[in-house]
């Protein structure tokens, strides 16, 4: 038997195996097509973590990696390209073996352990626009879906955590304040307002006179980071009091005062 005949036999056997067993062996898979020239299936973790996988058997398969193409309506193209490179590296460990089932399991595990995929673009945009290199910090914990940000301005700092659920952006993120040295009333306002912004992005308004379009949940990781970092941490330490035209917050965060309905400077507040 020639090498070409052996290759065709190996591919035919694997195609038939995938037709019969892939859906049973990998949770959340839907086969769109399974032929010797092309295998296509969809992997789904949630509505917003979904991949369309297309595989082609190259010449000399299975002694070369199978060709992989990934598509998604929600996952950024740059991320898909990176995942394709990782797949190629993983497949290089399976040369001489059947690779389709191995790859399907690998990609399903990738979806299961990547709750931050739907907000990848938001994180990259927020980091480039609002966080100062060498001053602010963002820590991303991919497997647990947690984002920890510490923003600083002058001698003030505010550290907060976002927990991204599996069904984001259909379900709102959880916003938690960690540590800070802002006045307690302001720090409380920061986190409460951020939570309200998240709620408005996922819950349809109760009283709407005219409903022109069906309500669709909106991504909100970017806007929460924008609010907490740019509008709060970066802005408030330099906000000018409308009465005395001096900085509203004292230059020393250890100095404490109470605030009314709008921000007054420390000296004006003590006079009132």
Short mmCIF file of C-alpha atoms in Angstrom, two decimals:
data_model
loop_
_atom_site.label_atom_id
_atom_site.label_comp_id
_atom_site.label_asym_id
_atom_site.label_seq_id
_atom_site.Cartn_x
_atom_site.Cartn_y
_atom_site.Cartn_z
CA UNK A 1 0.00 0.00 0.00
CA UNK A 2 1.40 3.43 -0.98
CA UNK A 3 1.88 6.35 1.39
CA UNK A 4 -1.00 8.16 -0.30
CA UNK A 5 -3.36 5.24 0.25
CA UNK A 6 -2.30 5.01 3.89
CA UNK A 7 -2.98 8.72 4.38
CA UNK A 8 -6.46 8.43 2.85
CA UNK A 9 -7.23 5.42 5.04
CA UNK A 10 -6.10 7.25 8.20
CA UNK A 11 -8.17 10.34 7.36
CA UNK A 12 -11.26 8.30 6.44
CA UNK A 13 -11.05 6.37 9.69
CA UNK A 14 -10.70 9.57 11.72
CA UNK A 15 -13.57 11.30 9.90
CA UNK A 16 -15.89 8.41 10.65
CA UNK A 17 -14.77 8.37 14.29
CA UNK A 18 -15.48 12.10 14.62
CA UNK A 19 -18.93 11.74 13.06
CA UNK A 20 -19.90 9.06 15.55
CA UNK A 21 -18.19 10.24 18.75
CA UNK A 22 -17.29 13.95 18.85
CA UNK A 23 -20.62 15.16 20.28
CA UNK A 24 -20.49 12.53 23.02
CA UNK A 25 -16.87 13.14 23.99
CA UNK A 26 -16.85 16.97 23.95
CA UNK A 27 -19.59 18.94 25.68
CA UNK A 28 -21.09 21.88 23.82
CA UNK A 29 -20.06 20.85 20.29
CA UNK A 30 -22.21 21.00 17.16
CA UNK A 31 -20.91 19.42 13.95
CA UNK A 32 -21.64 21.48 10.83
CA UNK A 33 -19.75 19.31 8.39
CA UNK A 34 -17.47 16.31 8.59
CA UNK A 35 -15.72 15.24 5.40
CA UNK A 36 -12.25 14.21 4.30
CA UNK A 37 -11.60 17.67 2.84
CA UNK A 38 -13.02 19.77 5.67
CA UNK A 39 -14.31 19.31 9.23
CA UNK A 40 -16.32 22.18 10.72
CA UNK A 41 -17.92 22.38 14.15
CA UNK A 42 -19.06 24.95 16.69
CA UNK A 43 -17.86 24.97 20.30
CA UNK A 44 -20.05 26.79 22.81
CA UNK A 45 -19.51 27.65 26.46
CA UNK A 46 -21.96 30.56 26.55
CA UNK A 47 -23.63 32.80 23.98
CA UNK A 48 -20.63 35.13 24.18
CA UNK A 49 -17.91 32.45 24.31
CA UNK A 50 -18.37 30.57 21.08
CA UNK A 51 -15.97 29.37 18.38
CA UNK A 52 -16.46 28.07 14.85
CA UNK A 53 -13.62 25.65 14.11
CA UNK A 54 -12.61 24.59 10.57
CA UNK A 55 -9.99 21.87 10.08
CA UNK A 56 -8.22 20.71 6.93
CA UNK A 57 -6.04 17.63 6.55
CA UNK A 58 -2.73 18.65 4.97
CA UNK A 59 -0.45 16.50 2.88
CA UNK A 60 1.59 14.11 5.06
CA UNK A 61 -1.08 14.17 7.79
CA UNK A 62 -0.94 12.89 10.57
CA UNK A 63 2.80 13.59 10.57
CA UNK A 64 2.15 17.32 10.24
CA UNK A 65 -0.35 19.39 12.29
CA UNK A 66 -3.86 19.68 10.92
CA UNK A 67 -4.66 23.16 9.52
CA UNK A 68 -6.82 25.21 11.93
CA UNK A 69 -9.06 28.22 11.23
CA UNK A 70 -11.08 29.89 13.98
CA UNK A 71 -13.98 32.30 13.62
CA UNK A 72 -16.14 34.10 16.17
CA UNK A 73 -18.62 36.97 16.20
CA UNK A 74 -17.65 37.99 19.74
CA UNK A 75 -13.97 37.08 20.23
CA UNK A 76 -11.48 39.62 18.77
CA UNK A 77 -9.61 38.60 15.61
CA UNK A 78 -6.24 39.23 17.26
CA UNK A 79 -7.13 36.80 20.04
CA UNK A 80 -8.20 34.16 17.50
CA UNK A 81 -4.85 34.49 15.72
CA UNK A 82 -3.00 33.97 18.98
CA UNK A 83 -5.12 30.91 19.78
CA UNK A 84 -4.38 29.44 16.34
CA UNK A 85 -0.64 29.68 17.06
CA UNK A 86 -1.14 27.98 20.42
CA UNK A 87 -3.15 25.23 18.69
CA UNK A 88 -0.34 24.63 16.22
CA UNK A 89 2.13 24.31 19.07
CA UNK A 90 -0.13 21.86 20.92
CA UNK A 91 -0.73 19.80 17.78
CA UNK A 92 3.00 19.42 17.25
CA UNK A 93 2.97 17.11 20.28
CA UNK A 94 0.43 14.84 18.55
CA UNK A 95 2.26 14.09 15.28
CA UNK A 96 1.52 10.59 14.06
CA UNK A 97 -1.73 10.48 16.08
CA UNK A 98 -5.36 11.45 15.46
CA UNK A 99 -5.59 15.18 16.13
CA UNK A 100 -9.23 16.31 15.73
CA UNK A 101 -10.57 15.08 19.06
CA UNK A 102 -7.44 16.29 20.86
CA UNK A 103 -7.88 19.77 19.36
CA UNK A 104 -11.61 19.93 20.11
CA UNK A 105 -10.97 19.09 23.77
CA UNK A 106 -8.16 21.64 23.96
CA UNK A 107 -10.31 24.44 22.51
CA UNK A 108 -13.27 23.57 24.75
CA UNK A 109 -11.02 23.77 27.79
CA UNK A 110 -9.75 27.12 26.52
CA UNK A 111 -13.32 28.45 26.35
CA UNK A 112 -14.20 27.02 29.77
CA UNK A 113 -11.18 28.65 31.43
CA UNK A 114 -11.39 32.04 29.70
CA UNK A 115 -14.31 34.03 31.16
CA UNK A 116 -12.61 37.31 30.18
CA UNK A 117 -12.70 36.60 26.44
CA UNK A 118 -15.85 38.70 25.80
CA UNK A 119 -14.24 41.79 27.37
CA UNK A 120 -10.71 41.36 26.00
CA UNK A 121 -11.07 44.38 23.69
CA UNK A 122 -12.50 46.50 26.51
CA UNK A 123 -9.56 45.71 28.78
CA UNK A 124 -6.98 46.52 26.11
CA UNK A 125 -8.72 49.80 25.29
CA UNK A 126 -9.08 50.84 28.93
CA UNK A 127 -5.47 50.00 29.69
CA UNK A 128 -4.15 52.05 26.76
CA UNK A 129 -6.42 55.06 27.38
CA UNK A 130 -6.62 55.49 31.15
CA UNK A 131 -3.79 53.66 32.91
CA UNK A 132 -0.40 55.32 33.17
CA UNK A 133 2.54 52.99 32.68
CA UNK A 134 4.67 52.78 35.80
CA UNK A 135 1.96 54.46 37.90
CA UNK A 136 -1.23 52.43 37.62
CA UNK A 137 -1.57 48.63 37.66
CA UNK A 138 -4.01 46.16 36.15
CA UNK A 139 -3.87 42.48 37.11
CA UNK A 140 -5.93 40.03 35.08
CA UNK A 141 -6.74 36.60 36.49
CA UNK A 142 -8.08 34.78 33.44
CA UNK A 143 -9.25 31.50 34.96
CA UNK A 144 -11.21 33.15 37.79
CA UNK A 145 -12.53 36.03 35.68
CA UNK A 146 -11.15 38.71 37.99
CA UNK A 147 -9.69 42.09 37.09
CA UNK A 148 -7.87 44.08 39.76
CA UNK A 149 -7.00 47.73 39.06
CA UNK A 150 -5.04 50.14 41.23
CA UNK A 151 -5.10 53.73 40.01
CA UNK A 152 -3.07 56.60 41.48
CA UNK A 153 -3.10 60.37 41.23
CA UNK A 154 -0.79 62.60 43.29
CA UNK A 155 -0.79 61.00 46.77
CA UNK A 156 -4.21 59.40 46.30
CA UNK A 157 -4.91 55.82 45.23
CA UNK A 158 -7.93 53.59 44.71
CA UNK A 159 -7.84 49.81 44.22
CA UNK A 160 -10.90 47.94 42.99
CA UNK A 161 -11.85 44.51 41.68
CA UNK A 162 -14.21 43.45 38.89
CA UNK A 163 -15.54 39.90 38.76
CA UNK A 164 -16.77 38.92 35.29
CA UNK A 165 -19.54 36.25 35.23
CA UNK A 166 -19.80 33.46 32.66
CA UNK A 167 -22.73 35.16 30.91
CA UNK A 168 -21.13 38.60 30.56
CA UNK A 169 -22.32 40.98 29.14
CA UNK A 170 -25.82 39.57 29.65
CA UNK A 171 -25.11 39.52 33.40
CA UNK A 172 -23.41 42.47 35.10
CA UNK A 173 -19.94 42.36 36.55
CA UNK A 174 -19.48 42.54 40.32
CA UNK A 175 -17.70 45.69 41.48
CA UNK A 176 -15.82 45.66 44.79
CA UNK A 177 -13.68 48.35 46.36
CA UNK A 178 -10.45 47.00 47.81
CA UNK A 179 -8.23 49.63 49.44
CA UNK A 180 -7.97 53.42 49.04
CA UNK A 181 -7.07 56.61 50.86
CA UNK A 182 -9.91 58.80 49.58
CA UNK A 183 -12.46 60.18 52.08
CA UNK A 184 -14.88 57.40 53.00
CA UNK A 185 -17.90 59.21 51.55
CA UNK A 186 -16.21 59.56 48.16
CA UNK A 187 -14.97 55.96 48.12
CA UNK A 188 -18.52 54.81 48.87
CA UNK A 189 -19.84 56.95 46.02
CA UNK A 190 -17.26 55.48 43.61
CA UNK A 191 -18.32 51.88 44.10
CA UNK A 192 -22.06 52.57 44.33
CA UNK A 193 -22.10 54.57 41.12
CA UNK A 194 -20.04 51.93 39.32
CA UNK A 195 -22.50 49.22 40.41
CA UNK A 196 -25.41 51.31 39.20
CA UNK A 197 -23.74 51.79 35.82
CA UNK A 198 -23.31 48.03 35.52
CA UNK A 199 -26.95 47.43 36.45
CA UNK A 200 -28.24 49.87 33.85
CA UNK A 201 -26.28 48.05 31.16
CA UNK A 202 -27.99 44.70 31.77
CA UNK A 203 -31.47 45.59 33.05
CA UNK A 204 -34.16 47.05 30.84
CA UNK A 205 -35.65 50.32 32.15
CA UNK A 206 -38.98 49.78 33.92
CA UNK A 207 -40.69 52.92 32.64
CA UNK A 208 -40.18 53.65 28.98
CA UNK A 209 -42.85 55.61 27.08
CA UNK A 210 -41.83 54.43 23.63
CA UNK A 211 -39.89 51.24 23.06
CA UNK A 212 -38.32 51.73 19.65
CA UNK A 213 -35.91 48.80 19.86
CA UNK A 214 -35.60 45.64 21.88
CA UNK A 215 -33.33 46.07 24.89
CA UNK A 216 -29.91 44.48 24.40
CA UNK A 217 -27.41 44.13 27.30
CA UNK A 218 -24.34 46.29 26.78
CA UNK A 219 -20.67 45.55 27.52
CA UNK A 220 -19.65 47.68 30.50
CA UNK A 221 -16.18 46.71 31.76
CA UNK A 222 -14.63 49.57 29.78
CA UNK A 223 -17.07 52.21 30.99
CA UNK A 224 -16.69 51.13 34.65
CA UNK A 225 -12.89 51.34 34.46
CA UNK A 226 -13.23 54.67 32.66
CA UNK A 227 -15.49 56.03 35.40
CA UNK A 228 -13.42 54.82 38.36
CA UNK A 229 -10.01 55.66 36.93
CA UNK A 230 -10.48 58.72 34.73
CA UNK A 231 -13.54 60.41 36.26
CA UNK A 232 -12.82 59.60 39.90
CA UNK A 233 -9.19 58.85 40.73
CA UNK A 234 -7.51 60.98 38.07
CA UNK A 235 -9.97 63.86 38.19
CA UNK A 236 -11.08 64.50 41.78
CA UNK A 237 -7.69 65.27 43.40
CA UNK A 238 -7.38 68.26 41.05
CA UNK A 239 -11.03 69.36 41.12
CA UNK A 240 -11.36 73.06 41.98
CA UNK A 241 -13.74 74.25 44.70
CA UNK A 242 -16.40 76.59 43.17
CA UNK A 243 -16.25 78.86 46.23
CA UNK A 244 -12.58 79.43 47.06
CA UNK A 245 -11.13 78.20 43.73
CA UNK A 246 -8.66 75.92 45.51
CA UNK A 247 -8.26 72.14 45.21
CA UNK A 248 -11.31 70.42 46.71
CA UNK A 249 -9.26 67.59 48.21
CA UNK A 250 -6.40 68.34 50.60
CA UNK A 251 -2.94 67.59 49.22
CA UNK A 252 -2.40 65.26 52.18
CA UNK A 253 -4.85 62.30 52.02
CA UNK A 254 -4.52 61.87 55.79
CA UNK A 255 -6.49 65.08 56.32
CA UNK A 256 -10.14 64.10 56.68
CA UNK A 257 -13.31 66.12 56.28
CA UNK A 258 -17.01 65.58 55.50
CA UNK A 259 -18.62 66.35 52.15
CA UNK A 260 -22.07 67.64 51.32
CA UNK A 261 -24.01 67.34 48.05
CA UNK A 262 -21.12 68.69 46.02
CA UNK A 263 -17.39 68.79 46.61
CA UNK A 264 -16.09 71.78 48.53
CA UNK A 265 -12.51 72.39 49.41
CA UNK A 266 -11.32 71.28 52.82
CA UNK A 267 -11.12 74.86 54.12
CA UNK A 268 -14.58 75.85 52.80
CA UNK A 269 -16.16 72.72 54.27
CA UNK A 270 -14.74 73.48 57.70
CA UNK A 271 -16.13 77.02 57.54
CA UNK A 272 -19.62 75.87 56.68
#
